[in-house]
Amino acid sequence: MKRISLGILFSAAVIFSSCRNESETAGERVDEHTNQTQIDSLAQEEQRQPQEIRVEIESKSDSDISGTAVFTEENGEVTMRAELSGLTEGTHAIHLHESADCSAEDGTSAGGHWNPTFEDHGEWGDEDGYHKGDIGNFDADAEGNATVTFSTDEWCIGCEDDTKNIIGTAVVVHDGVDDYTSQPSGDAGTRIGCGEVTE
Ligand SMILES: [Cu+2]
Ligand SMILES: [Zn+2]
């Protein structure tokens, strides 16, 4: 009787310890996988830079505007260089809006200003807040041409940080001027150009 009990206990102990070993092994595999994933994402992070995307700006609201906006990322900073033509001479606003959708004839499909940090509209860098899409105003010359350059470390191209990743937004050019004050969009008027920022 006693011998049988010990035998059962021994078997139970063997079963228990073998289960335990299996789960430890499985646990190690998970850890190895996690480490490998971390290594892979670090490698991708390094490969990610420098990045460049080219955005075609199309005419909206029957404007004559055309052009491109090229975004490059290098050393943690994104630079936008937009070359535009077909504008009226003078000052115009340019922003990143929240949706890479320029399908509407008046550009309203691009939505409001890109504002992933839920701030008020304002001039870039204003201590009272500004949208991550608040690039600001630029001037077109007498021929209706303009080159706009803008650099910031508050954007990235395709990184994991949703408060920085510009992929999925749209470049919108306005007929009017951003007053940097009116909410929610600076009262910049008609949308005359739009380009989808996609990879
Ligand atoms: Cu805008
Ligand atoms: Zn804004």
mmCIF file of C-alpha atoms and ligand atoms in Angstrom:
data_model
loop_
_atom_site.group_PDB
_atom_site.id
_atom_site.type_symbol
_atom_site.label_atom_id
_atom_site.label_comp_id
_atom_site.label_asym_id
_atom_site.label_seq_id
_atom_site.Cartn_x
_atom_site.Cartn_y
_atom_site.Cartn_z
ATOM 1 C CA MET A 1 0.000 0.000 0.000
ATOM 2 C CA LYS A 2 2.725 2.415 0.975
ATOM 3 C CA ARG A 3 4.848 1.421 -2.010
ATOM 4 C CA ILE A 4 1.967 2.127 -4.447
ATOM 5 C CA SER A 5 1.413 5.565 -2.953
ATOM 6 C CA LEU A 6 5.069 6.423 -3.302
ATOM 7 C CA GLY A 7 4.949 5.174 -6.905
ATOM 8 C CA ILE A 8 2.021 7.489 -7.674
ATOM 9 C CA LEU A 9 3.765 10.387 -5.974
ATOM 10 C CA PHE A 10 6.931 9.692 -7.931
ATOM 11 C CA SER A 11 5.007 9.557 -11.239
ATOM 12 C CA ALA A 12 3.199 12.763 -10.349
ATOM 13 C CA ALA A 13 6.507 14.400 -9.550
ATOM 14 C CA VAL A 14 7.966 13.325 -12.890
ATOM 15 C CA ILE A 15 4.910 14.582 -14.792
ATOM 16 C CA PHE A 16 4.955 17.853 -12.887
ATOM 17 C CA SER A 17 8.635 18.442 -13.477
ATOM 18 C CA SER A 18 8.387 17.575 -17.176
ATOM 19 C CA CYS A 19 5.491 20.037 -17.620
ATOM 20 C CA ARG A 20 7.490 22.642 -15.827
ATOM 21 C CA ASN A 21 10.475 22.093 -18.108
ATOM 22 C CA GLU A 22 8.302 22.411 -21.193
ATOM 23 C CA SER A 23 6.817 25.690 -20.061
ATOM 24 C CA GLU A 24 10.264 27.049 -19.206
ATOM 25 C CA THR A 25 11.487 26.077 -22.632
ATOM 26 C CA ALA A 26 8.456 27.745 -24.205
ATOM 27 C CA GLY A 27 9.146 30.803 -22.066
ATOM 28 C CA GLU A 28 12.705 30.971 -23.315
ATOM 29 C CA ARG A 29 11.518 30.711 -26.884
ATOM 30 C CA VAL A 30 9.179 33.669 -26.365
ATOM 31 C CA ASP A 31 12.035 35.709 -24.888
ATOM 32 C CA GLU A 32 14.313 34.826 -27.781
ATOM 33 C CA HIS A 33 11.591 35.853 -30.208
ATOM 34 C CA THR A 34 11.048 39.163 -28.408
ATOM 35 C CA ASN A 35 14.756 39.917 -28.462
ATOM 36 C CA GLN A 36 14.935 39.098 -32.155
ATOM 37 C CA THR A 37 11.952 41.373 -32.832
ATOM 38 C CA GLN A 38 13.648 44.187 -30.940
ATOM 39 C CA ILE A 39 16.833 43.674 -32.938
ATOM 40 C CA ASP A 40 14.840 43.668 -36.193
ATOM 41 C CA SER A 41 13.036 46.915 -35.326
ATOM 42 C CA LEU A 42 16.312 48.583 -34.363
ATOM 43 C CA ALA A 43 17.776 47.499 -37.685
ATOM 44 C CA GLN A 44 14.736 48.935 -39.485
ATOM 45 C CA GLU A 45 15.107 52.167 -37.524
ATOM 46 C CA GLU A 46 18.667 52.527 -38.823
ATOM 47 C CA GLN A 47 17.711 51.576 -42.372
ATOM 48 C CA ARG A 48 14.820 54.058 -42.279
ATOM 49 C CA GLN A 49 17.096 57.069 -42.638
ATOM 50 C CA PRO A 50 17.462 58.996 -44.822
ATOM 51 C CA GLN A 51 13.942 58.842 -46.220
ATOM 52 C CA GLU A 52 12.421 60.776 -49.058
ATOM 53 C CA ILE A 53 8.879 61.047 -50.351
ATOM 54 C CA ARG A 54 7.607 63.106 -53.230
ATOM 55 C CA VAL A 55 4.087 64.549 -53.163
ATOM 56 C CA GLU A 56 2.352 65.912 -56.251
ATOM 57 C CA ILE A 57 0.291 69.021 -55.533
ATOM 58 C CA GLU A 58 -2.886 69.045 -57.606
ATOM 59 C CA SER A 59 -5.191 71.935 -58.377
ATOM 60 C CA LYS A 60 -8.319 72.372 -56.237
ATOM 61 C CA SER A 61 -11.275 74.789 -56.428
ATOM 62 C CA ASP A 62 -10.501 75.535 -60.126
ATOM 63 C CA SER A 63 -7.097 77.063 -59.335
ATOM 64 C CA ASP A 64 -4.128 77.046 -61.715
ATOM 65 C CA ILE A 65 -1.768 75.703 -59.077
ATOM 66 C CA SER A 66 0.610 72.813 -59.660
ATOM 67 C CA GLY A 67 3.813 71.655 -58.061
ATOM 68 C CA THR A 68 5.540 69.179 -55.811
ATOM 69 C CA ALA A 69 6.466 68.900 -52.176
ATOM 70 C CA VAL A 70 9.464 66.736 -51.362
ATOM 71 C CA PHE A 71 9.938 65.554 -47.791
ATOM 72 C CA THR A 72 13.293 64.219 -46.671
ATOM 73 C CA GLU A 73 14.267 62.872 -43.289
ATOM 74 C CA GLU A 74 17.849 62.886 -42.139
ATOM 75 C CA ASN A 75 19.421 62.807 -38.679
ATOM 76 C CA GLY A 76 16.041 63.052 -36.958
ATOM 77 C CA GLU A 77 14.890 66.095 -38.915
ATOM 78 C CA VAL A 78 12.348 66.310 -41.735
ATOM 79 C CA THR A 79 12.668 68.994 -44.408
ATOM 80 C CA MET A 80 9.835 69.909 -46.769
ATOM 81 C CA ARG A 81 10.722 71.655 -49.999
ATOM 82 C CA ALA A 82 7.635 72.663 -51.985
ATOM 83 C CA GLU A 83 7.928 74.155 -55.464
ATOM 84 C CA LEU A 84 4.676 75.714 -56.570
ATOM 85 C CA SER A 85 3.462 77.628 -59.591
ATOM 86 C CA GLY A 86 0.181 79.059 -60.837
ATOM 87 C CA LEU A 87 -0.414 81.083 -57.681
ATOM 88 C CA THR A 88 -1.583 84.673 -57.409
ATOM 89 C CA GLU A 89 1.159 87.042 -56.315
ATOM 90 C CA GLY A 90 1.337 87.542 -52.564
ATOM 91 C CA THR A 91 0.956 85.602 -49.327
ATOM 92 C CA HIS A 92 -0.695 82.195 -48.992
ATOM 93 C CA ALA A 93 -1.016 79.600 -46.242
ATOM 94 C CA ILE A 94 0.257 76.036 -46.406
ATOM 95 C CA HIS A 95 -0.549 73.309 -43.890
ATOM 96 C CA LEU A 96 -0.558 69.590 -43.351
ATOM 97 C CA HIS A 97 -4.161 68.445 -43.030
ATOM 98 C CA GLU A 98 -5.270 65.270 -41.274
ATOM 99 C CA SER A 99 -6.250 62.949 -44.161
ATOM 100 C CA ALA A 100 -4.311 61.879 -47.241
ATOM 101 C CA ASP A 101 -7.450 62.353 -49.320
ATOM 102 C CA CYS A 102 -7.519 65.091 -51.966
ATOM 103 C CA SER A 103 -10.505 63.626 -53.833
ATOM 104 C CA ALA A 104 -12.972 66.470 -53.164
ATOM 105 C CA GLU A 105 -13.051 69.223 -55.773
ATOM 106 C CA ASP A 106 -12.595 71.814 -53.012
ATOM 107 C CA GLY A 107 -10.063 69.778 -51.025
ATOM 108 C CA THR A 108 -12.321 69.451 -47.980
ATOM 109 C CA SER A 109 -11.788 65.672 -48.035
ATOM 110 C CA ALA A 110 -8.362 66.313 -46.476
ATOM 111 C CA GLY A 111 -10.150 67.300 -43.254
ATOM 112 C CA GLY A 112 -8.911 69.806 -40.698
ATOM 113 C CA HIS A 113 -5.352 70.599 -39.746
ATOM 114 C CA TRP A 114 -3.230 67.626 -38.714
ATOM 115 C CA ASN A 115 -3.253 67.935 -34.925
ATOM 116 C CA PRO A 116 -2.082 64.704 -33.288
ATOM 117 C CA THR A 117 -1.150 66.482 -30.046
ATOM 118 C CA PHE A 118 -4.580 68.154 -29.603
ATOM 119 C CA GLU A 119 -3.328 71.737 -29.412
ATOM 120 C CA ASP A 120 -4.978 74.960 -30.592
ATOM 121 C CA HIS A 121 -4.188 76.348 -34.021
ATOM 122 C CA GLY A 122 -1.311 78.829 -33.996
ATOM 123 C CA GLU A 123 1.971 79.943 -35.449
ATOM 124 C CA TRP A 124 4.605 77.206 -35.483
ATOM 125 C CA GLY A 125 6.509 77.223 -32.191
ATOM 126 C CA ASP A 126 3.994 79.429 -30.334
ATOM 127 C CA GLU A 127 4.131 78.752 -26.599
ATOM 128 C CA ASP A 128 0.312 78.741 -26.486
ATOM 129 C CA GLY A 129 0.263 75.788 -28.846
ATOM 130 C CA TYR A 130 0.096 75.002 -32.537
ATOM 131 C CA HIS A 131 -0.868 72.097 -34.745
ATOM 132 C CA LYS A 132 1.838 69.767 -36.052
ATOM 133 C CA GLY A 133 0.483 70.741 -39.472
ATOM 134 C CA ASP A 134 0.784 74.503 -38.962
ATOM 135 C CA ILE A 135 3.570 75.189 -41.453
ATOM 136 C CA GLY A 136 2.447 78.792 -41.948
ATOM 137 C CA ASN A 137 2.550 81.386 -44.735
ATOM 138 C CA PHE A 138 4.743 81.885 -47.775
ATOM 139 C CA ASP A 139 4.993 84.445 -50.578
ATOM 140 C CA ALA A 140 4.483 83.868 -54.277
ATOM 141 C CA ASP A 141 6.345 86.149 -56.671
ATOM 142 C CA ALA A 142 4.898 88.250 -59.509
ATOM 143 C CA GLU A 143 5.006 85.210 -61.814
ATOM 144 C CA GLY A 144 3.003 83.156 -59.297
ATOM 145 C CA ASN A 145 5.918 80.937 -58.319
ATOM 146 C CA ALA A 146 7.046 80.031 -54.830
ATOM 147 C CA THR A 147 9.536 77.759 -53.135
ATOM 148 C CA VAL A 148 8.704 76.876 -49.556
ATOM 149 C CA THR A 149 11.237 75.195 -47.296
ATOM 150 C CA PHE A 150 10.458 74.073 -43.782
ATOM 151 C CA SER A 151 12.459 71.866 -41.408
ATOM 152 C CA THR A 152 11.550 70.359 -38.059
ATOM 153 C CA ASP A 153 12.490 67.549 -35.691
ATOM 154 C CA GLU A 154 8.796 67.301 -34.697
ATOM 155 C CA TRP A 155 7.978 65.254 -37.793
ATOM 156 C CA CYS A 156 9.158 61.893 -39.063
ATOM 157 C CA ILE A 157 8.510 59.902 -42.204
ATOM 158 C CA GLY A 158 6.939 56.550 -41.353
ATOM 159 C CA CYS A 159 8.191 56.157 -37.777
ATOM 160 C CA GLU A 160 6.195 54.533 -34.968
ATOM 161 C CA ASP A 161 5.344 57.818 -33.212
ATOM 162 C CA ASP A 162 1.847 58.920 -34.293
ATOM 163 C CA THR A 163 2.477 62.450 -33.002
ATOM 164 C CA LYS A 164 5.338 62.790 -35.528
ATOM 165 C CA ASN A 165 4.546 60.554 -38.488
ATOM 166 C CA ILE A 166 3.416 62.675 -41.448
ATOM 167 C CA ILE A 167 2.423 59.659 -43.558
ATOM 168 C CA GLY A 168 -1.352 59.763 -44.006
ATOM 169 C CA THR A 169 -1.622 63.572 -44.007
ATOM 170 C CA ALA A 170 -2.137 65.967 -46.919
ATOM 171 C CA VAL A 171 -0.334 69.138 -47.979
ATOM 172 C CA VAL A 172 -2.956 71.861 -48.490
ATOM 173 C CA VAL A 173 -2.272 75.251 -50.062
ATOM 174 C CA HIS A 174 -4.755 78.062 -49.447
ATOM 175 C CA ASP A 175 -5.694 81.114 -51.444
ATOM 176 C CA GLY A 176 -5.708 83.250 -48.288
ATOM 177 C CA VAL A 177 -3.381 84.017 -45.405
ATOM 178 C CA ASP A 178 -3.153 82.196 -42.081
ATOM 179 C CA ASP A 179 -3.796 84.759 -39.338
ATOM 180 C CA TYR A 180 -2.300 82.316 -36.760
ATOM 181 C CA THR A 181 -5.171 83.207 -34.431
ATOM 182 C CA SER A 182 -8.580 82.126 -35.755
ATOM 183 C CA GLN A 183 -9.696 78.656 -34.661
ATOM 184 C CA PRO A 184 -9.473 76.008 -35.825
ATOM 185 C CA SER A 185 -7.566 76.829 -39.004
ATOM 186 C CA GLY A 186 -6.328 80.440 -39.166
ATOM 187 C CA ASP A 187 -9.080 81.583 -41.547
ATOM 188 C CA ALA A 188 -6.855 80.824 -44.534
ATOM 189 C CA GLY A 189 -9.711 80.558 -47.011
ATOM 190 C CA THR A 190 -10.210 78.445 -50.111
ATOM 191 C CA ARG A 191 -8.111 75.311 -50.614
ATOM 192 C CA ILE A 192 -6.418 75.781 -53.981
ATOM 193 C CA GLY A 193 -3.904 72.922 -53.917
ATOM 194 C CA CYS A 194 -3.722 69.504 -52.325
ATOM 195 C CA GLY A 195 -1.228 66.623 -52.246
ATOM 196 C CA GLU A 196 -1.519 63.293 -50.459
ATOM 197 C CA VAL A 197 1.430 62.354 -48.248
ATOM 198 C CA THR A 198 1.675 58.602 -48.766
ATOM 199 C CA GLU A 199 4.516 56.079 -49.034
HETATM 200 CU CU CU B 1 -4.838 74.399 -44.386
HETATM 201 ZN ZN ZN B 2 -3.655 74.682 -37.568
#
